[in-house]
Structures are given as C-alpha cells and as structure tokens.
Tab-separated table of N, CA and C in Angstrom:
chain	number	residue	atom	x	y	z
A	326	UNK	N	6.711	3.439	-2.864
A	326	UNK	CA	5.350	3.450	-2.360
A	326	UNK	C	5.019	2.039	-1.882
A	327	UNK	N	4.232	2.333	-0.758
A	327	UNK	CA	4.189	0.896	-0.497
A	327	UNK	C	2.111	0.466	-0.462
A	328	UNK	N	1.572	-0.307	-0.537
A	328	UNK	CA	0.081	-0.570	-1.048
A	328	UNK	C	-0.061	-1.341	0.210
A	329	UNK	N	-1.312	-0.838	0.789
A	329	UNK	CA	-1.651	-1.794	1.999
A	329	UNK	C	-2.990	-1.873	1.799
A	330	UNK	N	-4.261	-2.635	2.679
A	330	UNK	CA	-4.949	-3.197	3.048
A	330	UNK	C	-5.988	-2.153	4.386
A	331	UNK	N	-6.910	-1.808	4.387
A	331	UNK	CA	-7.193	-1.420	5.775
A	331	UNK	C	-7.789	-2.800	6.760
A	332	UNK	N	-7.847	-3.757	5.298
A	332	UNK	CA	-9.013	-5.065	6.372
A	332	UNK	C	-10.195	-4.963	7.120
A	333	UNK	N	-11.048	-4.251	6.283
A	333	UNK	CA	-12.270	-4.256	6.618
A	333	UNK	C	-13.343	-4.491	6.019
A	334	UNK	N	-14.678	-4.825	6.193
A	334	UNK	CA	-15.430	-5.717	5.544
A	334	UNK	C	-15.821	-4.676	4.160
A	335	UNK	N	-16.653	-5.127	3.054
A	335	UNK	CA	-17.333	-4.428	1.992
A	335	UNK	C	-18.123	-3.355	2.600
A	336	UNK	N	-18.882	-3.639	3.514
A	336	UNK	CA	-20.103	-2.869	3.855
A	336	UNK	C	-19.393	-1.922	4.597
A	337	UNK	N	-18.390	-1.432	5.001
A	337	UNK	CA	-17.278	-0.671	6.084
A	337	UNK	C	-16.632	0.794	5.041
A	338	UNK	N	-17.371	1.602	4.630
A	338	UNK	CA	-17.059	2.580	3.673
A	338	UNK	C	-16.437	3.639	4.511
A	339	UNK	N	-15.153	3.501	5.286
A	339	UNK	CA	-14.409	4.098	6.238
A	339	UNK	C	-13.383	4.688	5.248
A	340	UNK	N	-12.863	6.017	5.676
A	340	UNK	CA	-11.728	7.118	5.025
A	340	UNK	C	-10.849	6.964	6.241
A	341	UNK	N	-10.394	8.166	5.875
A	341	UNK	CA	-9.336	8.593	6.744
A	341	UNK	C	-9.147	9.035	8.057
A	342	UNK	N	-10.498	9.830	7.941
A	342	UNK	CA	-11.041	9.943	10.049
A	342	UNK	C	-11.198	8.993	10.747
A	343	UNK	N	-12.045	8.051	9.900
A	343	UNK	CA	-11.942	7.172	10.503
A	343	UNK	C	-10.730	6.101	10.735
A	344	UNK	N	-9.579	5.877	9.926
A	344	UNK	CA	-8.670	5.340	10.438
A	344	UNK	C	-7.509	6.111	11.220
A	345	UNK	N	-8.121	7.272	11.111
A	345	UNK	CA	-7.182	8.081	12.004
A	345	UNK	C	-7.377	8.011	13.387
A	346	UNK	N	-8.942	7.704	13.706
A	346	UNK	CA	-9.189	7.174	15.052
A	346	UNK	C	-8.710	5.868	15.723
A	347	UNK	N	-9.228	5.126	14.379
A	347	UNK	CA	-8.580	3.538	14.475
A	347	UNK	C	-6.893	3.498	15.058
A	348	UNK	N	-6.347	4.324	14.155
A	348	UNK	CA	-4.892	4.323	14.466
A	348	UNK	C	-4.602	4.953	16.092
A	349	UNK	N	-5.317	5.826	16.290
A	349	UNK	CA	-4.825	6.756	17.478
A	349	UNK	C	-5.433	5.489	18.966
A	350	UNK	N	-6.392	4.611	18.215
A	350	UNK	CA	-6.598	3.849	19.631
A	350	UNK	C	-5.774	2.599	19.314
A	351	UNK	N	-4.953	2.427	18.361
A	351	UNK	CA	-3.625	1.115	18.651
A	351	UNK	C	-2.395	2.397	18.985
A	352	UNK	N	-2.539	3.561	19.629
A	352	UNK	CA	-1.407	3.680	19.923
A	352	UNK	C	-0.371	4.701	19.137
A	353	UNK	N	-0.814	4.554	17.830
A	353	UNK	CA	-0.276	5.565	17.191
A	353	UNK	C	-0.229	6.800	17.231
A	354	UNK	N	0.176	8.160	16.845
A	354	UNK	CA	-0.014	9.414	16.135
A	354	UNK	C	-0.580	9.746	14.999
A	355	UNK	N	-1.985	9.216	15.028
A	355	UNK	CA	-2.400	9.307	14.173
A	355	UNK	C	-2.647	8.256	12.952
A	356	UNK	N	-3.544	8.460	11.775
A	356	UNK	CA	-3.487	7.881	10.807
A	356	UNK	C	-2.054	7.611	10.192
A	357	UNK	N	-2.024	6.409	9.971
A	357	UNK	CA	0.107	5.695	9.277
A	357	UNK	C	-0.019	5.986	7.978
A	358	UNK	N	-1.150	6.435	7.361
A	358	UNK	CA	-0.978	6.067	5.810
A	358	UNK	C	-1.265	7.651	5.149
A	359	UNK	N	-0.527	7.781	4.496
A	359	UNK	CA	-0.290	9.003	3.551
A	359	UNK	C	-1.581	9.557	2.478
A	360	UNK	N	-2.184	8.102	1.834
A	360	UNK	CA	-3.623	8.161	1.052
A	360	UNK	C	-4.030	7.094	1.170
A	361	UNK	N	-5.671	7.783	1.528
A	361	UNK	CA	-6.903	6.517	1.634
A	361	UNK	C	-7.645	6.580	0.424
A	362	UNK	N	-8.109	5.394	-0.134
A	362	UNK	CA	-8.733	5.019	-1.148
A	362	UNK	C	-9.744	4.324	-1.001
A	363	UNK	N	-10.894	5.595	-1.022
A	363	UNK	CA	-12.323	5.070	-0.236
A	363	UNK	C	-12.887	3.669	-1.591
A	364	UNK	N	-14.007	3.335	-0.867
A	364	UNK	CA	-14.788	2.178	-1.485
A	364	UNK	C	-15.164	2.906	-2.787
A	365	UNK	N	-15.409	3.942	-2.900
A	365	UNK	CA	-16.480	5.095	-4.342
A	365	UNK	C	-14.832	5.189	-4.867
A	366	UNK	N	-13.645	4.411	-4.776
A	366	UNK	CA	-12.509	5.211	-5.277
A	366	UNK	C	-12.007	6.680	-4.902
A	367	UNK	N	-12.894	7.704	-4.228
A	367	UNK	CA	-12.484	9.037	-3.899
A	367	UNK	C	-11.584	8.323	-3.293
A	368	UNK	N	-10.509	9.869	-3.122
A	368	UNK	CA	-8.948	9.830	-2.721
A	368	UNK	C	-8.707	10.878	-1.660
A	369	UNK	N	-8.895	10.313	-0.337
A	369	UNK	CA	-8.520	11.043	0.710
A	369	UNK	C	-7.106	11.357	0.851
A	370	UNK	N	-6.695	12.123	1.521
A	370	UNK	CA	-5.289	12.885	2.178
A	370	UNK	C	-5.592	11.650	3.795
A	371	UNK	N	-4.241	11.520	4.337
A	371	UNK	CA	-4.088	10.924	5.589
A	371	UNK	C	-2.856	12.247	6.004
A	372	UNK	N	-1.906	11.191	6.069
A	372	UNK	CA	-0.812	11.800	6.957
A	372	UNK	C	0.170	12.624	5.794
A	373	UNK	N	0.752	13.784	5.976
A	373	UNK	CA	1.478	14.973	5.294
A	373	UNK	C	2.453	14.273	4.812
A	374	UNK	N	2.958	13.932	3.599
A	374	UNK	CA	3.601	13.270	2.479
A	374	UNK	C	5.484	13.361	3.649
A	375	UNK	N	5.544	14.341	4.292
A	375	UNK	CA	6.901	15.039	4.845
A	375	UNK	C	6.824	14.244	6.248
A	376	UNK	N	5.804	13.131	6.501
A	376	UNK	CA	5.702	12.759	8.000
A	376	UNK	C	6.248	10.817	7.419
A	377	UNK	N	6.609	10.760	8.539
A	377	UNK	CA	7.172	9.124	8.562
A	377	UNK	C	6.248	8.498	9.018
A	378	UNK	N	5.668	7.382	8.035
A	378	UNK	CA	4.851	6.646	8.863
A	378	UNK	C	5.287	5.150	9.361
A	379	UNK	N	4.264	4.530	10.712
A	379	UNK	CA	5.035	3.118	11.190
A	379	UNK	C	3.820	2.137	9.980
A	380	UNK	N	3.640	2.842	9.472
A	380	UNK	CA	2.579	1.395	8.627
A	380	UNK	C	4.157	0.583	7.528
A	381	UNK	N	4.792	1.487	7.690
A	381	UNK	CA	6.222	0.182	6.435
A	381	UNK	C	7.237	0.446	7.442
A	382	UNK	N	7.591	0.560	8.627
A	382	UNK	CA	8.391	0.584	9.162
A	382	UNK	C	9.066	-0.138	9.293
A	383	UNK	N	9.739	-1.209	8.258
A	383	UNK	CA	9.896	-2.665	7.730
A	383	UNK	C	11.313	-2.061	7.139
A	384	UNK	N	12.749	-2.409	7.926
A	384	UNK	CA	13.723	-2.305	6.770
A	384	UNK	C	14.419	-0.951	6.019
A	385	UNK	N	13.900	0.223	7.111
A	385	UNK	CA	14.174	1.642	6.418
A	385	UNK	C	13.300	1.973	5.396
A	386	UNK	N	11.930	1.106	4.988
A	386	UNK	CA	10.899	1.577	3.941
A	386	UNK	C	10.395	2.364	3.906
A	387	UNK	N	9.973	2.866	5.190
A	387	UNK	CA	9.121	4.130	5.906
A	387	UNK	C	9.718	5.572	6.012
A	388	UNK	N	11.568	5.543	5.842
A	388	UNK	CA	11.811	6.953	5.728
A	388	UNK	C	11.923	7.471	4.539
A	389	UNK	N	11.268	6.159	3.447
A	389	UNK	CA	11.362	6.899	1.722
A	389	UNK	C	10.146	6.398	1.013
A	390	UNK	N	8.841	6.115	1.860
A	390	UNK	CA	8.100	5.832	0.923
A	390	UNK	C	7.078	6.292	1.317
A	391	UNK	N	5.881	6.546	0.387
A	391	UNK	CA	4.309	7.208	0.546
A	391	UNK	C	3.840	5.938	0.868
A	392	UNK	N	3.010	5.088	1.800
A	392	UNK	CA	1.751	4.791	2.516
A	392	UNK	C	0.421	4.628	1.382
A	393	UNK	N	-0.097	4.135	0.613
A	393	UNK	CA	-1.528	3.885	0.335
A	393	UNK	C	-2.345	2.871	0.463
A	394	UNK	N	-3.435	3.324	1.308
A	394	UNK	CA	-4.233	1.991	1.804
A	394	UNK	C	-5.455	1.902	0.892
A	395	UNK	N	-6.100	0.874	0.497
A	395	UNK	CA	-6.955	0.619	0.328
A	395	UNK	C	-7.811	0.312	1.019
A	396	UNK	N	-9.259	0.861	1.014
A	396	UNK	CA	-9.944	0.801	1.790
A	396	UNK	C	-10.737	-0.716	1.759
A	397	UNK	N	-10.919	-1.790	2.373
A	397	UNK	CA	-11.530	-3.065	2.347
A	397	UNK	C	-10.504	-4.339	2.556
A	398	UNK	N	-10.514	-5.196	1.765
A	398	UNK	CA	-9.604	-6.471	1.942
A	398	UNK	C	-10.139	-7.669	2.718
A	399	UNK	N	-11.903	-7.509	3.295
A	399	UNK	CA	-12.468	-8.423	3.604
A	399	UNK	C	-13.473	-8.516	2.933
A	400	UNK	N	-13.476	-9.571	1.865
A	400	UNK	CA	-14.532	-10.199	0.829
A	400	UNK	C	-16.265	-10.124	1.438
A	401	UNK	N	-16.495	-10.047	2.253
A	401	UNK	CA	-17.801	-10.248	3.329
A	401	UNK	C	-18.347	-8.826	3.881
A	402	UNK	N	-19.407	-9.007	4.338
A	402	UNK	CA	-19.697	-7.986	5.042
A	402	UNK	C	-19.783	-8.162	6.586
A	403	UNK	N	-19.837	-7.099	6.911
A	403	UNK	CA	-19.886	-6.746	8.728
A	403	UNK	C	-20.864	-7.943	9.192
A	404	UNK	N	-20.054	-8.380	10.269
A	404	UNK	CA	-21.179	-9.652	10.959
A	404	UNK	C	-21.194	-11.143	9.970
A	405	UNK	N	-20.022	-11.070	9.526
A	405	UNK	CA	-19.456	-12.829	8.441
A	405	UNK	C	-19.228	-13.487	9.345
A	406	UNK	N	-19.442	-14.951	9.820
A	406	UNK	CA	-18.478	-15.256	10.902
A	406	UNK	C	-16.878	-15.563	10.056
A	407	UNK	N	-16.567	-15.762	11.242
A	407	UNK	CA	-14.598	-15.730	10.422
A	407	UNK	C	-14.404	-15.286	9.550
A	408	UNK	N	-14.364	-14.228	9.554
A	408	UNK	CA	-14.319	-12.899	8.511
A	408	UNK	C	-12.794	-12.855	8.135
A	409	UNK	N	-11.666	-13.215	8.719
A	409	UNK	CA	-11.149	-13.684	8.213
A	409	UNK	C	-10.443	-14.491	7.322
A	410	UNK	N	-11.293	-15.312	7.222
A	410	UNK	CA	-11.246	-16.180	5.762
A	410	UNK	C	-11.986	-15.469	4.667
A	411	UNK	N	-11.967	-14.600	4.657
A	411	UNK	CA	-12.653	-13.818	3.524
A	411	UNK	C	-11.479	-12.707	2.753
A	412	UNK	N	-10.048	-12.462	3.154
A	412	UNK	CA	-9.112	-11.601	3.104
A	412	UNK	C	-8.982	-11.568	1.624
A	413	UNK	N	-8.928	-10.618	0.600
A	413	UNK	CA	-9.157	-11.157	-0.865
A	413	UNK	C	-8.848	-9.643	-1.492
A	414	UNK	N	-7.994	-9.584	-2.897
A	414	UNK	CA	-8.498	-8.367	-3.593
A	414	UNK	C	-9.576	-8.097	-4.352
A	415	UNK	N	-10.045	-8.943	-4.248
A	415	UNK	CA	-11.391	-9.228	-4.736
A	415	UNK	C	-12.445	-8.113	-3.661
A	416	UNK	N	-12.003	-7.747	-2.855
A	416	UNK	CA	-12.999	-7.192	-1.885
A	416	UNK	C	-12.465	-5.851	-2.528
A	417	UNK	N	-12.024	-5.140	-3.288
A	417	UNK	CA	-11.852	-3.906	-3.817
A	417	UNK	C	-12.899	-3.404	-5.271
A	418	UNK	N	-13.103	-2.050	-5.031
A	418	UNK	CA	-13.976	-1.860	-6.344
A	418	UNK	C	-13.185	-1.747	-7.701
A	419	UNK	N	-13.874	-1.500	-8.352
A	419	UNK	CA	-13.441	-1.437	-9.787
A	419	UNK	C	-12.738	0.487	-9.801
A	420	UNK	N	-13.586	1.254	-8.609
A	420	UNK	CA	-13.346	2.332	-8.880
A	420	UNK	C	-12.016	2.579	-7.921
A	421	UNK	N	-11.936	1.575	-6.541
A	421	UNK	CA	-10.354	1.738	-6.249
A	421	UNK	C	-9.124	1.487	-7.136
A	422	UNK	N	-9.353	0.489	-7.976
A	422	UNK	CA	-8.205	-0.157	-8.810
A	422	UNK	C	-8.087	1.421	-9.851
A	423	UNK	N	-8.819	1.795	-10.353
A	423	UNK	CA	-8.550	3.088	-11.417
A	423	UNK	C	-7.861	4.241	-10.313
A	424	UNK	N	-8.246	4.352	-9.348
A	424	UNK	CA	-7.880	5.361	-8.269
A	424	UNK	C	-5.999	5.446	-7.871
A	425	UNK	N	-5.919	3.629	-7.486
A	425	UNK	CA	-4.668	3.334	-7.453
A	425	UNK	C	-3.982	3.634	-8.417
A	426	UNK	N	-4.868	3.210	-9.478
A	426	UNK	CA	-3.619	3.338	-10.817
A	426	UNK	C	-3.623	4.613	-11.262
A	427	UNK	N	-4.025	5.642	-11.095
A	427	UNK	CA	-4.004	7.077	-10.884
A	427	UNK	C	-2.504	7.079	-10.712
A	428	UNK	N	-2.669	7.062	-9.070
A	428	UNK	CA	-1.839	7.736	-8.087
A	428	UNK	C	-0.582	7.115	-8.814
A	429	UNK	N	-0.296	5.939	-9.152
A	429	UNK	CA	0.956	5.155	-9.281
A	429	UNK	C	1.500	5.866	-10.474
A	430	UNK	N	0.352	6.088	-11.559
A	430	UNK	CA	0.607	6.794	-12.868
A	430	UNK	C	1.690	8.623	-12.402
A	431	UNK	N	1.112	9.207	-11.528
A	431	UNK	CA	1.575	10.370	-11.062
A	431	UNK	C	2.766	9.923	-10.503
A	432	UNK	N	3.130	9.193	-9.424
A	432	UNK	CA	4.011	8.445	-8.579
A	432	UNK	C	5.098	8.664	-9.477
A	433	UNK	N	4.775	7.620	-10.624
A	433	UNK	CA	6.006	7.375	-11.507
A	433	UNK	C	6.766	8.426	-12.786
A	434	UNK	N	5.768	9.475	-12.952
A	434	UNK	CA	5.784	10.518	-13.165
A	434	UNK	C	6.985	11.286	-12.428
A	435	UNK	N	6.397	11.368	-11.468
A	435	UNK	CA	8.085	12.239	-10.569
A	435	UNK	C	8.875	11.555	-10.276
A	436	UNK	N	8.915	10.422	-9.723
A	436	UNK	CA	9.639	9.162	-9.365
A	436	UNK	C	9.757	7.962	-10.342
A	437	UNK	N	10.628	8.282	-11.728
A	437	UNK	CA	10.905	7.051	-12.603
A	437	UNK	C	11.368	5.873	-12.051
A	438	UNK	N	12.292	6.209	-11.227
A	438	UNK	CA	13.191	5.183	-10.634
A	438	UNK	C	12.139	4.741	-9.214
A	439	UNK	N	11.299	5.326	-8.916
A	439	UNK	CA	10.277	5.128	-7.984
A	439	UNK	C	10.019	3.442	-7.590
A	440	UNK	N	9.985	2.794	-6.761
A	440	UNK	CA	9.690	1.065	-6.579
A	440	UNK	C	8.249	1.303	-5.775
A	441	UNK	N	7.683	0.546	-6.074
A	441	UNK	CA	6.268	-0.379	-5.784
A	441	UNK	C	5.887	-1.034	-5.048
A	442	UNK	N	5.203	-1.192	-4.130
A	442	UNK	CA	5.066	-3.139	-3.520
A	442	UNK	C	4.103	-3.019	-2.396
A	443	UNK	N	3.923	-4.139	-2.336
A	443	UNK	CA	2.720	-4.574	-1.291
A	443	UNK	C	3.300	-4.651	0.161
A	444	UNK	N	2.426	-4.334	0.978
A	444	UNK	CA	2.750	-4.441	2.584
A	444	UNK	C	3.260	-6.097	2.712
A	445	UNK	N	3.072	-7.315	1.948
A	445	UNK	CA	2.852	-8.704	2.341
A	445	UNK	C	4.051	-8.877	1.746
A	446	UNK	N	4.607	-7.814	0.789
A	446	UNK	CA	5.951	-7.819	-0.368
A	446	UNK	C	7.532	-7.855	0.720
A	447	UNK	N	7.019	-6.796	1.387
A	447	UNK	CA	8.190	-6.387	2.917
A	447	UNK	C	8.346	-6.967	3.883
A	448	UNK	N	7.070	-7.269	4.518
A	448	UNK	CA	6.771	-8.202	5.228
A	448	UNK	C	6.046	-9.526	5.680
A	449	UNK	N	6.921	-10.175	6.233
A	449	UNK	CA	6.640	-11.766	6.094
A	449	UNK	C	5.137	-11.865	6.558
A	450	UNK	N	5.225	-11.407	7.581
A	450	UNK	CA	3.860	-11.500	8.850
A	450	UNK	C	2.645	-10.697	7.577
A	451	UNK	N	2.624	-9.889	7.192
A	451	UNK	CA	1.145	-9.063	6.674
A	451	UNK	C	0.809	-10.287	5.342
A	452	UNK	N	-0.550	-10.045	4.911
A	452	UNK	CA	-1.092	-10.090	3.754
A	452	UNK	C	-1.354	-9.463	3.081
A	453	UNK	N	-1.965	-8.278	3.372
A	453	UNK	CA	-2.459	-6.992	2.996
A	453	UNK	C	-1.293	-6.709	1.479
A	454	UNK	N	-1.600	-6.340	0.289
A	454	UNK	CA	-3.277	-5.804	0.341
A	454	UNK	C	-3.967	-6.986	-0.617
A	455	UNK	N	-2.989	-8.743	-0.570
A	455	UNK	CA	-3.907	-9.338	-0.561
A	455	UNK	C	-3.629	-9.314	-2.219
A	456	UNK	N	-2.790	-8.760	-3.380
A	456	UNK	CA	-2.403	-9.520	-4.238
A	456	UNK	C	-0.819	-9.065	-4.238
A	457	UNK	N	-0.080	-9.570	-5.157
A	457	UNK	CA	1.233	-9.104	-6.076
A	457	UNK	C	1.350	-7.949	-6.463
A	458	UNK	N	1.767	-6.727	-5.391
A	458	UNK	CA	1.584	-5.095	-6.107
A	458	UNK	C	2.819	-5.175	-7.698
A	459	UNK	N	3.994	-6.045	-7.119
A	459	UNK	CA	4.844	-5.570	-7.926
A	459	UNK	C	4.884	-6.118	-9.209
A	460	UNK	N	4.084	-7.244	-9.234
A	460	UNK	CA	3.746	-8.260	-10.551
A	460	UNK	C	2.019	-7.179	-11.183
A	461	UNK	N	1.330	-6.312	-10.366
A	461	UNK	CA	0.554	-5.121	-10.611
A	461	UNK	C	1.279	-4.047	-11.519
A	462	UNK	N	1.967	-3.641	-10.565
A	462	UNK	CA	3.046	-2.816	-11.636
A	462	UNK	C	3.681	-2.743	-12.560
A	463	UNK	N	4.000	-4.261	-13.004
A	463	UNK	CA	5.180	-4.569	-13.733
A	463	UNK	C	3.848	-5.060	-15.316
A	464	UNK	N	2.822	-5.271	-14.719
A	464	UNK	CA	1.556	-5.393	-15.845
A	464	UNK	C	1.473	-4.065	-16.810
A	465	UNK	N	0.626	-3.482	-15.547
A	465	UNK	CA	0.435	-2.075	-15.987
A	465	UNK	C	1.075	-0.995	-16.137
A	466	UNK	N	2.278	-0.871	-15.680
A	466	UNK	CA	3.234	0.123	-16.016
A	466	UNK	C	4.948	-0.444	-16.538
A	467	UNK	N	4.752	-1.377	-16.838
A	467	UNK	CA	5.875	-2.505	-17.446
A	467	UNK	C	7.334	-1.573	-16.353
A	468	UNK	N	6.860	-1.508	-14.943
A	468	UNK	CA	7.940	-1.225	-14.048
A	468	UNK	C	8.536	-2.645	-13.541
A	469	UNK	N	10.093	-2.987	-13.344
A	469	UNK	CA	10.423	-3.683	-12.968
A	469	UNK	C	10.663	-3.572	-11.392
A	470	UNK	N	10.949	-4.677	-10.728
A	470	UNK	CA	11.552	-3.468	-9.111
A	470	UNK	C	12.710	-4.474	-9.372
A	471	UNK	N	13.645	-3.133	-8.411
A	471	UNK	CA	15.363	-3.950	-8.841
A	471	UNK	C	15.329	-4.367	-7.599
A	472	UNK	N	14.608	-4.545	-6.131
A	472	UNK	CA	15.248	-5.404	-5.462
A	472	UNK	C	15.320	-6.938	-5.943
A	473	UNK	N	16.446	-7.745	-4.751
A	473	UNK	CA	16.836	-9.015	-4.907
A	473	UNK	C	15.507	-9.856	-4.447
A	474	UNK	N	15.268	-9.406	-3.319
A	474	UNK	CA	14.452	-10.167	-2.172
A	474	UNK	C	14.192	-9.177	-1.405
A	475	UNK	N	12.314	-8.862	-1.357
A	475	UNK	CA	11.869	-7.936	-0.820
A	475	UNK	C	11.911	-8.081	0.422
A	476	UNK	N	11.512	-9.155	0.916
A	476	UNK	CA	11.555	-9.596	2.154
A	476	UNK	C	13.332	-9.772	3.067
A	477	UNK	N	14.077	-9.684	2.411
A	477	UNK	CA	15.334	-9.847	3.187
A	477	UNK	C	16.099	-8.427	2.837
A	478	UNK	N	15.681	-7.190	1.556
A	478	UNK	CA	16.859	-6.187	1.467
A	478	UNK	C	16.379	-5.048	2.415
A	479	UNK	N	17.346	-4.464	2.614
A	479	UNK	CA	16.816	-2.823	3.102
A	479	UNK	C	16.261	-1.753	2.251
A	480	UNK	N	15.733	-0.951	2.670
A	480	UNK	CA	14.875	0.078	1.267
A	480	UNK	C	16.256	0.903	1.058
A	481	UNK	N	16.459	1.171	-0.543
A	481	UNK	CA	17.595	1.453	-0.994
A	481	UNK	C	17.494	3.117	-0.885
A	482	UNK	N	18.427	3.774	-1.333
A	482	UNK	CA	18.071	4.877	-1.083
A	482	UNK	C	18.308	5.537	-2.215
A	483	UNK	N	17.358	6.898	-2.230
A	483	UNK	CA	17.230	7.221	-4.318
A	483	UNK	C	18.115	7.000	-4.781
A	484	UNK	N	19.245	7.577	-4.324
A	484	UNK	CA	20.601	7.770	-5.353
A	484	UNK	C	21.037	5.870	-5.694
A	485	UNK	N	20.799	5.564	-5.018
A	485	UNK	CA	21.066	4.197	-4.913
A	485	UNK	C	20.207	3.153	-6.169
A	486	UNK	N	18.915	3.793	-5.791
A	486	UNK	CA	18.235	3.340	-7.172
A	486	UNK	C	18.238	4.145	-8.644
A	487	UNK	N	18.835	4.863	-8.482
A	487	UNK	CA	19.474	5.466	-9.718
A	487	UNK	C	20.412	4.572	-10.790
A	488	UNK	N	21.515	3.592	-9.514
A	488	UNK	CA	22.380	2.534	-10.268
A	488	UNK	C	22.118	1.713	-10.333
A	489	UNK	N	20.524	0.926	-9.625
A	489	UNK	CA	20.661	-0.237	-9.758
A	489	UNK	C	20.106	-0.601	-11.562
A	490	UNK	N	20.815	-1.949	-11.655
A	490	UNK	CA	20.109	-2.058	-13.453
A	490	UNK	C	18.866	-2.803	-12.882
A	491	UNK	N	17.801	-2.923	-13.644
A	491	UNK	CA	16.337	-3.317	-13.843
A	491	UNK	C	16.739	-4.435	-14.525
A	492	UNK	N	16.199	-5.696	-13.568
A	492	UNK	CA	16.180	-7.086	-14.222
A	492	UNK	C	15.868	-7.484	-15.209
C-alpha cells in the first residue's frame, strides 16, 4: 500500500468526485487512488482495487499496491499566500489518522507480508503525505518493511516477500 497526500488546503473537504475530476483534467482516467480519506475521516471508494493506478507508478509499485490518499497536506487554508510552505501532517485530522489506521489494520489482516510506505518513501521528487509512513507502521503495527532502499529497489513481488527476512 502506498499513503499519499491530495495537497490541499484544511478548508478543501474534497472526496473522491472531486479528485476524480481533478485527475481527469491532468490527463488521467480517472481518479489514481483506490481510497479517499475525507477530512470527517469517512472512507470513500476511488478506483476498483483490480485497476492499476499511475499515482505509484514508481518502480513496478503500482501493479501490486492499493493507492490511499489522504485528504489535505496543506497546513493553511484556501487563499494562504505560499501555501506551499504550509505542506505538513499536521494538516490531517485526528479522525483521518484512526481511518488510516483502520484500513492498514484490515490491509495487514489479509496481507501479513503486506509493505507500507509513503509516496515521498518511492519517490525522490514527492513529499506527500508529508511524514515517515513506514517508521508509522513500524510504531503502530510493529511492521518492519524488508526493502533495502525504497527509493532505489523495485516493488518485490508477493511470493518474493514471502522470503524476504524482516530486519
């Protein structure tokens, strides 16, 4: 699973239609992300768990992993100047973080051997979603991830993480 960012301000209580629009005017097919995790924590559906999305298209990540965005990642509201300097997990509610840790709780449920990580984890260029998913995980669900270097391996493939040993 991979944890992303939508980057949008506090006051921006946008789901899934709405980034499904967002997405369809950069070009895409649609919404990239599998589950949205509104500001109230509700848990939208995006794209059909069986569809590939380009939001981790980073490394072969995208033909084995679920997509969840969080909805926010800009500390400020609509109309901040340089709203950018505001990029923070801090811009998430108390009721997304229980929401996430839901899903991850189920995640790991079917998927023991299941790995974790942040969009900023894969790739060099993102921030999103703006903390340490896998130092998240490894808190709250004492999961290790067996890659070497997130940023330089390819996404392994199940059977593959079946052998690797946990650091």
């Amino acid at each position: 699973a991979v944890v992303h960012a939508s980057e949008t301000y506090t006051n921006a209580n946008i789901g899934s239609e709405e980034l499904h629009t967002l997405h369809n005017e950069k070009g895409f097919d649609g919404i990239q992300y599998h589950f949205v995790i509104r500001r109230d924590g509700k848990l939208q559906r995006g794209m059909t768990l069986d569809t590939t999305s380009e939001a981790s298209n980073i490394k072969g990540h995208n033909l084995r992993c679920i997509d969840i965005v969080l909805v926010g990642g800009l500390n400020c509201p609509s109309g901040t100047p340089n709203p950018l300097l505001y990029r923070s997990a801090q811009s998430f509610t108390r009721a997304q973080m229980k929401t996430l840790e839901a899903i991850l709780e189920a995640f790991y449920r079917k998927y023991p051997g299941g790995q974790v990580m942040g969009h900023n984890e894969i790739f060099e260029e993102a921030l999103d979603p703006y903390f340490e998913v896998t130092e998240y995980v490894q808190n709250m669900f004492r999961k290790e991830n067996v890659y070497e270097d997130l940023l330089q391996d390819a996404a392994y493939e199940p059977k593959d993480l079946i052998t690797q040993e946990v650091k």
